[in-house]
Amino acid sequence: MNTHVINKVLNSNAGLGALALRVPVGIILAAHGAQKLFGWFGGYGLDGTGQWMASIGLEPGYLMALLAGSAEFFGGLALLLGLLTRPAAAVSAFTMLVAIFSAHISNGFFMSNNGYEYALALLAATVALAIQGGGAFALDKGLNSILKDTSNEDAVLSTGRTA
Protein backbone atom coordinates (compact mmCIF):
# COMPACT_ATOMS: atom_id res chain seq x y z
CA MET A 1 0.00 0.00 0.00
CA ASN A 2 1.41 3.37 -0.99
CA THR A 3 0.82 5.42 2.15
CA HIS A 4 2.30 8.56 0.59
CA VAL A 5 -0.48 8.74 -2.01
CA ILE A 6 -3.16 7.96 0.57
CA ASN A 7 -1.73 10.65 2.85
CA LYS A 8 -1.90 13.18 -0.02
CA VAL A 9 -5.53 12.28 -0.71
CA LEU A 10 -6.63 12.50 2.93
CA ASN A 11 -4.46 15.33 4.26
CA SER A 12 -5.88 18.86 4.33
CA ASN A 13 -4.96 22.09 6.04
CA ALA A 14 -7.98 23.92 4.63
CA GLY A 15 -9.64 24.65 7.99
CA LEU A 16 -13.21 25.85 8.44
CA GLY A 17 -13.58 27.23 4.91
CA ALA A 18 -13.71 23.71 3.48
CA LEU A 19 -16.27 22.70 6.09
CA ALA A 20 -18.44 25.69 5.18
CA LEU A 21 -18.23 24.65 1.53
CA ARG A 22 -18.60 20.89 1.73
CA VAL A 23 -21.63 20.72 4.05
CA PRO A 24 -24.11 22.66 1.88
CA VAL A 25 -22.66 21.29 -1.37
CA GLY A 26 -22.87 17.77 0.05
CA ILE A 27 -26.51 18.27 1.05
CA ILE A 28 -27.40 19.69 -2.38
CA LEU A 29 -25.67 16.90 -4.29
CA ALA A 30 -27.10 14.15 -2.08
CA ALA A 31 -30.62 15.55 -2.52
CA HIS A 32 -30.27 15.72 -6.31
CA GLY A 33 -28.87 12.19 -6.36
CA ALA A 34 -31.79 10.97 -4.23
CA GLN A 35 -34.17 12.44 -6.81
CA LYS A 36 -32.46 10.45 -9.56
CA LEU A 37 -31.99 7.19 -7.65
CA PHE A 38 -35.03 6.94 -5.41
CA GLY A 39 -37.55 9.46 -6.72
CA TRP A 40 -37.36 11.39 -3.44
CA PHE A 41 -38.02 15.15 -3.21
CA GLY A 42 -40.18 15.16 -6.35
CA GLY A 43 -37.65 13.30 -8.50
CA TYR A 44 -38.42 10.72 -11.17
CA GLY A 45 -36.31 7.83 -9.88
CA LEU A 46 -34.05 5.70 -12.03
CA ASP A 47 -36.65 4.81 -14.66
CA GLY A 48 -37.86 8.35 -15.28
CA THR A 49 -34.40 9.88 -15.08
CA GLY A 50 -33.04 7.16 -17.34
CA GLN A 51 -35.72 7.85 -19.96
CA TRP A 52 -34.94 11.56 -19.84
CA MET A 53 -31.19 10.95 -20.11
CA ALA A 54 -31.73 8.70 -23.13
CA SER A 55 -33.90 11.43 -24.70
CA ILE A 56 -30.99 13.90 -24.55
CA GLY A 57 -28.54 11.38 -25.99
CA LEU A 58 -26.96 9.93 -22.86
CA GLU A 59 -27.25 6.22 -23.64
CA PRO A 60 -27.96 3.81 -22.09
CA GLY A 61 -30.23 6.09 -20.11
CA TYR A 62 -30.80 3.82 -17.12
CA LEU A 63 -27.07 3.28 -16.63
CA MET A 64 -26.34 6.98 -17.02
CA ALA A 65 -29.04 7.78 -14.45
CA LEU A 66 -27.55 5.21 -12.09
CA LEU A 67 -24.04 6.64 -12.52
CA ALA A 68 -25.08 10.30 -12.20
CA GLY A 69 -27.43 9.60 -9.30
CA SER A 70 -24.81 7.54 -7.47
CA ALA A 71 -22.10 10.14 -8.03
CA GLU A 72 -24.37 12.86 -6.66
CA PHE A 73 -25.95 10.89 -3.79
CA PHE A 74 -22.93 9.01 -2.48
CA GLY A 75 -20.50 11.79 -3.43
CA GLY A 76 -22.72 14.28 -1.62
CA LEU A 77 -22.84 12.12 1.50
CA ALA A 78 -19.05 11.72 1.37
CA LEU A 79 -18.60 15.50 1.08
CA LEU A 80 -21.02 16.09 3.94
CA LEU A 81 -18.99 13.76 6.16
CA GLY A 82 -15.60 14.79 4.80
CA LEU A 83 -14.88 11.16 3.88
CA LEU A 84 -12.56 10.71 0.89
CA THR A 85 -13.31 14.34 0.11
CA ARG A 86 -10.91 14.77 -2.80
CA PRO A 87 -12.07 11.72 -4.80
CA ALA A 88 -15.74 12.44 -4.02
CA ALA A 89 -15.33 16.06 -5.09
CA ALA A 90 -13.50 15.08 -8.27
CA VAL A 91 -16.25 12.63 -9.28
CA SER A 92 -18.88 15.25 -8.44
CA ALA A 93 -17.03 17.88 -10.48
CA PHE A 94 -16.94 15.56 -13.48
CA THR A 95 -20.67 14.88 -13.06
CA MET A 96 -21.36 18.64 -13.05
CA LEU A 97 -19.24 19.08 -16.18
CA VAL A 98 -21.30 16.42 -17.95
CA ALA A 99 -24.53 18.07 -16.73
CA ILE A 100 -23.41 21.46 -18.02
CA PHE A 101 -22.55 20.22 -21.51
CA SER A 102 -25.30 17.65 -21.93
CA ALA A 103 -28.33 19.34 -20.37
CA HIS A 104 -27.77 23.04 -19.68
CA ILE A 105 -25.35 24.74 -22.09
CA SER A 106 -27.90 25.08 -24.89
CA ASN A 107 -30.22 26.99 -22.54
CA GLY A 108 -27.74 29.79 -21.88
CA PHE A 109 -26.27 30.91 -18.59
CA PHE A 110 -29.16 31.73 -16.29
CA MET A 111 -30.84 29.15 -14.11
CA SER A 112 -34.26 30.71 -14.78
CA ASN A 113 -33.99 29.29 -18.33
CA ASN A 114 -32.54 25.95 -17.13
CA GLY A 115 -29.09 27.28 -17.99
CA TYR A 116 -25.76 26.16 -16.58
CA GLU A 117 -25.38 28.84 -13.87
CA TYR A 118 -26.14 26.55 -10.92
CA ALA A 119 -24.21 23.57 -12.24
CA LEU A 120 -21.24 25.90 -12.80
CA ALA A 121 -21.40 27.03 -9.16
CA LEU A 122 -21.42 23.39 -8.01
CA LEU A 123 -18.56 22.63 -10.40
CA ALA A 124 -16.50 25.47 -8.92
CA ALA A 125 -17.23 24.34 -5.35
CA THR A 126 -16.35 20.71 -6.04
CA VAL A 127 -13.14 21.63 -7.88
CA ALA A 128 -12.14 23.78 -4.88
CA LEU A 129 -12.81 20.84 -2.53
CA ALA A 130 -10.87 18.46 -4.78
CA ILE A 131 -7.90 20.83 -4.56
CA GLN A 132 -8.00 21.71 -0.86
CA GLY A 133 -9.49 18.59 0.72
CA GLY A 134 -12.02 18.26 3.53
CA GLY A 135 -10.53 20.68 6.03
CA ALA A 136 -11.71 20.89 9.63
CA PHE A 137 -14.05 18.28 11.11
CA ALA A 138 -13.60 15.91 8.17
CA LEU A 139 -13.51 12.16 8.68
CA ASP A 140 -10.48 12.22 6.38
CA LYS A 141 -8.39 13.63 9.24
CA GLY A 142 -9.24 10.75 11.56
CA LEU A 143 -8.75 8.19 8.82
CA ASN A 144 -5.38 9.71 7.96
CA SER A 145 -4.31 9.53 11.62
CA ILE A 146 -5.29 5.86 11.83
CA LEU A 147 -3.44 5.04 8.62
CA LYS A 148 -0.33 6.96 9.77
CA ASP A 149 -0.31 5.02 13.06
CA THR A 150 -0.71 1.72 11.21
CA SER A 151 2.03 2.71 8.77
CA ASN A 152 4.39 3.58 11.64
CA GLU A 153 3.66 0.25 13.35
CA ASP A 154 4.36 -1.61 10.10
CA ALA A 155 7.67 0.27 9.72
CA VAL A 156 8.69 -0.65 13.27
CA LEU A 157 7.80 -4.31 12.71
CA SER A 158 9.66 -4.57 9.40
CA THR A 159 12.83 -2.70 10.41
CA GLY A 160 12.89 -3.07 14.17
CA ARG A 161 13.32 0.74 14.43
CA THR A 162 10.83 3.52 15.05
CA ALA A 163 9.74 5.43 11.96
PDB file of C-alpha atoms in Angstrom:
ATOM      1  CA  MET A   1       0.000   0.000   0.000  1.00  0.00           C
ATOM      2  CA  ASN A   2       1.411   3.374  -0.994  1.00  0.00           C
ATOM      3  CA  THR A   3       0.820   5.419   2.149  1.00  0.00           C
ATOM      4  CA  HIS A   4       2.301   8.562   0.588  1.00  0.00           C
ATOM      5  CA  VAL A   5      -0.479   8.741  -2.014  1.00  0.00           C
ATOM      6  CA  ILE A   6      -3.164   7.957   0.567  1.00  0.00           C
ATOM      7  CA  ASN A   7      -1.732  10.650   2.847  1.00  0.00           C
ATOM      8  CA  LYS A   8      -1.902  13.183  -0.018  1.00  0.00           C
ATOM      9  CA  VAL A   9      -5.531  12.284  -0.709  1.00  0.00           C
ATOM     10  CA  LEU A  10      -6.632  12.499   2.927  1.00  0.00           C
ATOM     11  CA  ASN A  11      -4.464  15.333   4.264  1.00  0.00           C
ATOM     12  CA  SER A  12      -5.876  18.861   4.329  1.00  0.00           C
ATOM     13  CA  ASN A  13      -4.957  22.095   6.041  1.00  0.00           C
ATOM     14  CA  ALA A  14      -7.982  23.918   4.632  1.00  0.00           C
ATOM     15  CA  GLY A  15      -9.637  24.647   7.985  1.00  0.00           C
ATOM     16  CA  LEU A  16     -13.207  25.848   8.445  1.00  0.00           C
ATOM     17  CA  GLY A  17     -13.580  27.225   4.908  1.00  0.00           C
ATOM     18  CA  ALA A  18     -13.706  23.709   3.476  1.00  0.00           C
ATOM     19  CA  LEU A  19     -16.270  22.696   6.088  1.00  0.00           C
ATOM     20  CA  ALA A  20     -18.435  25.692   5.185  1.00  0.00           C
ATOM     21  CA  LEU A  21     -18.229  24.653   1.526  1.00  0.00           C
ATOM     22  CA  ARG A  22     -18.596  20.891   1.731  1.00  0.00           C
ATOM     23  CA  VAL A  23     -21.631  20.716   4.049  1.00  0.00           C
ATOM     24  CA  PRO A  24     -24.110  22.656   1.884  1.00  0.00           C
ATOM     25  CA  VAL A  25     -22.658  21.295  -1.369  1.00  0.00           C
ATOM     26  CA  GLY A  26     -22.869  17.771   0.051  1.00  0.00           C
ATOM     27  CA  ILE A  27     -26.513  18.270   1.048  1.00  0.00           C
ATOM     28  CA  ILE A  28     -27.404  19.688  -2.377  1.00  0.00           C
ATOM     29  CA  LEU A  29     -25.670  16.900  -4.291  1.00  0.00           C
ATOM     30  CA  ALA A  30     -27.104  14.145  -2.084  1.00  0.00           C
ATOM     31  CA  ALA A  31     -30.624  15.548  -2.515  1.00  0.00           C
ATOM     32  CA  HIS A  32     -30.269  15.721  -6.311  1.00  0.00           C
ATOM     33  CA  GLY A  33     -28.870  12.195  -6.361  1.00  0.00           C
ATOM     34  CA  ALA A  34     -31.786  10.975  -4.232  1.00  0.00           C
ATOM     35  CA  GLN A  35     -34.166  12.435  -6.812  1.00  0.00           C
ATOM     36  CA  LYS A  36     -32.456  10.451  -9.557  1.00  0.00           C
ATOM     37  CA  LEU A  37     -31.987   7.188  -7.654  1.00  0.00           C
ATOM     38  CA  PHE A  38     -35.026   6.943  -5.412  1.00  0.00           C
ATOM     39  CA  GLY A  39     -37.554   9.458  -6.716  1.00  0.00           C
ATOM     40  CA  TRP A  40     -37.356  11.386  -3.438  1.00  0.00           C
ATOM     41  CA  PHE A  41     -38.025  15.151  -3.213  1.00  0.00           C
ATOM     42  CA  GLY A  42     -40.175  15.155  -6.348  1.00  0.00           C
ATOM     43  CA  GLY A  43     -37.654  13.296  -8.499  1.00  0.00           C
ATOM     44  CA  TYR A  44     -38.418  10.717 -11.172  1.00  0.00           C
ATOM     45  CA  GLY A  45     -36.311   7.831  -9.882  1.00  0.00           C
ATOM     46  CA  LEU A  46     -34.047   5.702 -12.030  1.00  0.00           C
ATOM     47  CA  ASP A  47     -36.650   4.806 -14.662  1.00  0.00           C
ATOM     48  CA  GLY A  48     -37.861   8.355 -15.281  1.00  0.00           C
ATOM     49  CA  THR A  49     -34.399   9.882 -15.083  1.00  0.00           C
ATOM     50  CA  GLY A  50     -33.040   7.155 -17.344  1.00  0.00           C
ATOM     51  CA  GLN A  51     -35.717   7.855 -19.963  1.00  0.00           C
ATOM     52  CA  TRP A  52     -34.938  11.564 -19.840  1.00  0.00           C
ATOM     53  CA  MET A  53     -31.188  10.954 -20.111  1.00  0.00           C
ATOM     54  CA  ALA A  54     -31.734   8.703 -23.129  1.00  0.00           C
ATOM     55  CA  SER A  55     -33.898  11.430 -24.695  1.00  0.00           C
ATOM     56  CA  ILE A  56     -30.994  13.900 -24.551  1.00  0.00           C
ATOM     57  CA  GLY A  57     -28.545  11.383 -25.989  1.00  0.00           C
ATOM     58  CA  LEU A  58     -26.956   9.933 -22.856  1.00  0.00           C
ATOM     59  CA  GLU A  59     -27.253   6.217 -23.645  1.00  0.00           C
ATOM     60  CA  PRO A  60     -27.958   3.806 -22.093  1.00  0.00           C
ATOM     61  CA  GLY A  61     -30.228   6.094 -20.109  1.00  0.00           C
ATOM     62  CA  TYR A  62     -30.800   3.817 -17.121  1.00  0.00           C
ATOM     63  CA  LEU A  63     -27.069   3.275 -16.628  1.00  0.00           C
ATOM     64  CA  MET A  64     -26.336   6.978 -17.020  1.00  0.00           C
ATOM     65  CA  ALA A  65     -29.042   7.783 -14.451  1.00  0.00           C
ATOM     66  CA  LEU A  66     -27.546   5.208 -12.091  1.00  0.00           C
ATOM     67  CA  LEU A  67     -24.036   6.643 -12.524  1.00  0.00           C
ATOM     68  CA  ALA A  68     -25.082  10.297 -12.204  1.00  0.00           C
ATOM     69  CA  GLY A  69     -27.428   9.596  -9.297  1.00  0.00           C
ATOM     70  CA  SER A  70     -24.813   7.535  -7.470  1.00  0.00           C
ATOM     71  CA  ALA A  71     -22.101  10.136  -8.026  1.00  0.00           C
ATOM     72  CA  GLU A  72     -24.365  12.855  -6.656  1.00  0.00           C
ATOM     73  CA  PHE A  73     -25.949  10.894  -3.794  1.00  0.00           C
ATOM     74  CA  PHE A  74     -22.928   9.007  -2.481  1.00  0.00           C
ATOM     75  CA  GLY A  75     -20.496  11.791  -3.430  1.00  0.00           C
ATOM     76  CA  GLY A  76     -22.723  14.283  -1.622  1.00  0.00           C
ATOM     77  CA  LEU A  77     -22.841  12.121   1.499  1.00  0.00           C
ATOM     78  CA  ALA A  78     -19.054  11.717   1.366  1.00  0.00           C
ATOM     79  CA  LEU A  79     -18.602  15.495   1.079  1.00  0.00           C
ATOM     80  CA  LEU A  80     -21.020  16.085   3.937  1.00  0.00           C
ATOM     81  CA  LEU A  81     -18.991  13.763   6.155  1.00  0.00           C
ATOM     82  CA  GLY A  82     -15.598  14.786   4.798  1.00  0.00           C
ATOM     83  CA  LEU A  83     -14.885  11.161   3.877  1.00  0.00           C
ATOM     84  CA  LEU A  84     -12.563  10.713   0.890  1.00  0.00           C
ATOM     85  CA  THR A  85     -13.308  14.344   0.113  1.00  0.00           C
ATOM     86  CA  ARG A  86     -10.913  14.768  -2.796  1.00  0.00           C
ATOM     87  CA  PRO A  87     -12.073  11.721  -4.798  1.00  0.00           C
ATOM     88  CA  ALA A  88     -15.744  12.438  -4.025  1.00  0.00           C
ATOM     89  CA  ALA A  89     -15.325  16.060  -5.089  1.00  0.00           C
ATOM     90  CA  ALA A  90     -13.504  15.076  -8.274  1.00  0.00           C
ATOM     91  CA  VAL A  91     -16.255  12.634  -9.279  1.00  0.00           C
ATOM     92  CA  SER A  92     -18.885  15.252  -8.444  1.00  0.00           C
ATOM     93  CA  ALA A  93     -17.031  17.882 -10.478  1.00  0.00           C
ATOM     94  CA  PHE A  94     -16.935  15.560 -13.479  1.00  0.00           C
ATOM     95  CA  THR A  95     -20.667  14.884 -13.057  1.00  0.00           C
ATOM     96  CA  MET A  96     -21.363  18.644 -13.048  1.00  0.00           C
ATOM     97  CA  LEU A  97     -19.241  19.077 -16.176  1.00  0.00           C
ATOM     98  CA  VAL A  98     -21.304  16.416 -17.955  1.00  0.00           C
ATOM     99  CA  ALA A  99     -24.527  18.067 -16.733  1.00  0.00           C
ATOM    100  CA  ILE A 100     -23.407  21.457 -18.024  1.00  0.00           C
ATOM    101  CA  PHE A 101     -22.546  20.225 -21.513  1.00  0.00           C
ATOM    102  CA  SER A 102     -25.303  17.649 -21.934  1.00  0.00           C
ATOM    103  CA  ALA A 103     -28.329  19.341 -20.371  1.00  0.00           C
ATOM    104  CA  HIS A 104     -27.771  23.037 -19.682  1.00  0.00           C
ATOM    105  CA  ILE A 105     -25.352  24.735 -22.085  1.00  0.00           C
ATOM    106  CA  SER A 106     -27.902  25.080 -24.888  1.00  0.00           C
ATOM    107  CA  ASN A 107     -30.222  26.995 -22.536  1.00  0.00           C
ATOM    108  CA  GLY A 108     -27.741  29.786 -21.877  1.00  0.00           C
ATOM    109  CA  PHE A 109     -26.268  30.906 -18.594  1.00  0.00           C
ATOM    110  CA  PHE A 110     -29.164  31.731 -16.291  1.00  0.00           C
ATOM    111  CA  MET A 111     -30.843  29.145 -14.109  1.00  0.00           C
ATOM    112  CA  SER A 112     -34.258  30.707 -14.779  1.00  0.00           C
ATOM    113  CA  ASN A 113     -33.987  29.292 -18.331  1.00  0.00           C
ATOM    114  CA  ASN A 114     -32.535  25.949 -17.133  1.00  0.00           C
ATOM    115  CA  GLY A 115     -29.088  27.275 -17.988  1.00  0.00           C
ATOM    116  CA  TYR A 116     -25.761  26.164 -16.579  1.00  0.00           C
ATOM    117  CA  GLU A 117     -25.383  28.841 -13.868  1.00  0.00           C
ATOM    118  CA  TYR A 118     -26.141  26.553 -10.918  1.00  0.00           C
ATOM    119  CA  ALA A 119     -24.210  23.566 -12.239  1.00  0.00           C
ATOM    120  CA  LEU A 120     -21.243  25.900 -12.800  1.00  0.00           C
ATOM    121  CA  ALA A 121     -21.404  27.028  -9.161  1.00  0.00           C
ATOM    122  CA  LEU A 122     -21.422  23.390  -8.013  1.00  0.00           C
ATOM    123  CA  LEU A 123     -18.560  22.634 -10.404  1.00  0.00           C
ATOM    124  CA  ALA A 124     -16.496  25.472  -8.919  1.00  0.00           C
ATOM    125  CA  ALA A 125     -17.233  24.342  -5.348  1.00  0.00           C
ATOM    126  CA  THR A 126     -16.354  20.710  -6.042  1.00  0.00           C
ATOM    127  CA  VAL A 127     -13.144  21.634  -7.877  1.00  0.00           C
ATOM    128  CA  ALA A 128     -12.144  23.777  -4.875  1.00  0.00           C
ATOM    129  CA  LEU A 129     -12.807  20.835  -2.528  1.00  0.00           C
ATOM    130  CA  ALA A 130     -10.871  18.455  -4.779  1.00  0.00           C
ATOM    131  CA  ILE A 131      -7.903  20.833  -4.556  1.00  0.00           C
ATOM    132  CA  GLN A 132      -7.997  21.707  -0.858  1.00  0.00           C
ATOM    133  CA  GLY A 133      -9.493  18.586   0.716  1.00  0.00           C
ATOM    134  CA  GLY A 134     -12.016  18.259   3.527  1.00  0.00           C
ATOM    135  CA  GLY A 135     -10.530  20.681   6.031  1.00  0.00           C
ATOM    136  CA  ALA A 136     -11.706  20.885   9.632  1.00  0.00           C
ATOM    137  CA  PHE A 137     -14.050  18.283  11.110  1.00  0.00           C
ATOM    138  CA  ALA A 138     -13.602  15.908   8.167  1.00  0.00           C
ATOM    139  CA  LEU A 139     -13.507  12.159   8.679  1.00  0.00           C
ATOM    140  CA  ASP A 140     -10.475  12.221   6.375  1.00  0.00           C
ATOM    141  CA  LYS A 141      -8.393  13.632   9.244  1.00  0.00           C
ATOM    142  CA  GLY A 142      -9.242  10.752  11.556  1.00  0.00           C
ATOM    143  CA  LEU A 143      -8.748   8.187   8.819  1.00  0.00           C
ATOM    144  CA  ASN A 144      -5.375   9.707   7.960  1.00  0.00           C
ATOM    145  CA  SER A 145      -4.315   9.525  11.621  1.00  0.00           C
ATOM    146  CA  ILE A 146      -5.291   5.864  11.832  1.00  0.00           C
ATOM    147  CA  LEU A 147      -3.437   5.039   8.623  1.00  0.00           C
ATOM    148  CA  LYS A 148      -0.334   6.956   9.772  1.00  0.00           C
ATOM    149  CA  ASP A 149      -0.313   5.018  13.060  1.00  0.00           C
ATOM    150  CA  THR A 150      -0.710   1.716  11.215  1.00  0.00           C
ATOM    151  CA  SER A 151       2.027   2.714   8.768  1.00  0.00           C
ATOM    152  CA  ASN A 152       4.393   3.581  11.642  1.00  0.00           C
ATOM    153  CA  GLU A 153       3.656   0.252  13.353  1.00  0.00           C
ATOM    154  CA  ASP A 154       4.363  -1.606  10.103  1.00  0.00           C
ATOM    155  CA  ALA A 155       7.669   0.265   9.718  1.00  0.00           C
ATOM    156  CA  VAL A 156       8.693  -0.651  13.265  1.00  0.00           C
ATOM    157  CA  LEU A 157       7.804  -4.311  12.708  1.00  0.00           C
ATOM    158  CA  SER A 158       9.656  -4.570   9.403  1.00  0.00           C
ATOM    159  CA  THR A 159      12.825  -2.698  10.413  1.00  0.00           C
ATOM    160  CA  GLY A 160      12.887  -3.071  14.165  1.00  0.00           C
ATOM    161  CA  ARG A 161      13.316   0.737  14.434  1.00  0.00           C
ATOM    162  CA  THR A 162      10.827   3.517  15.052  1.00  0.00           C
ATOM    163  CA  ALA A 163       9.739   5.433  11.958  1.00  0.00           C
TER     164      ALA A 163
END
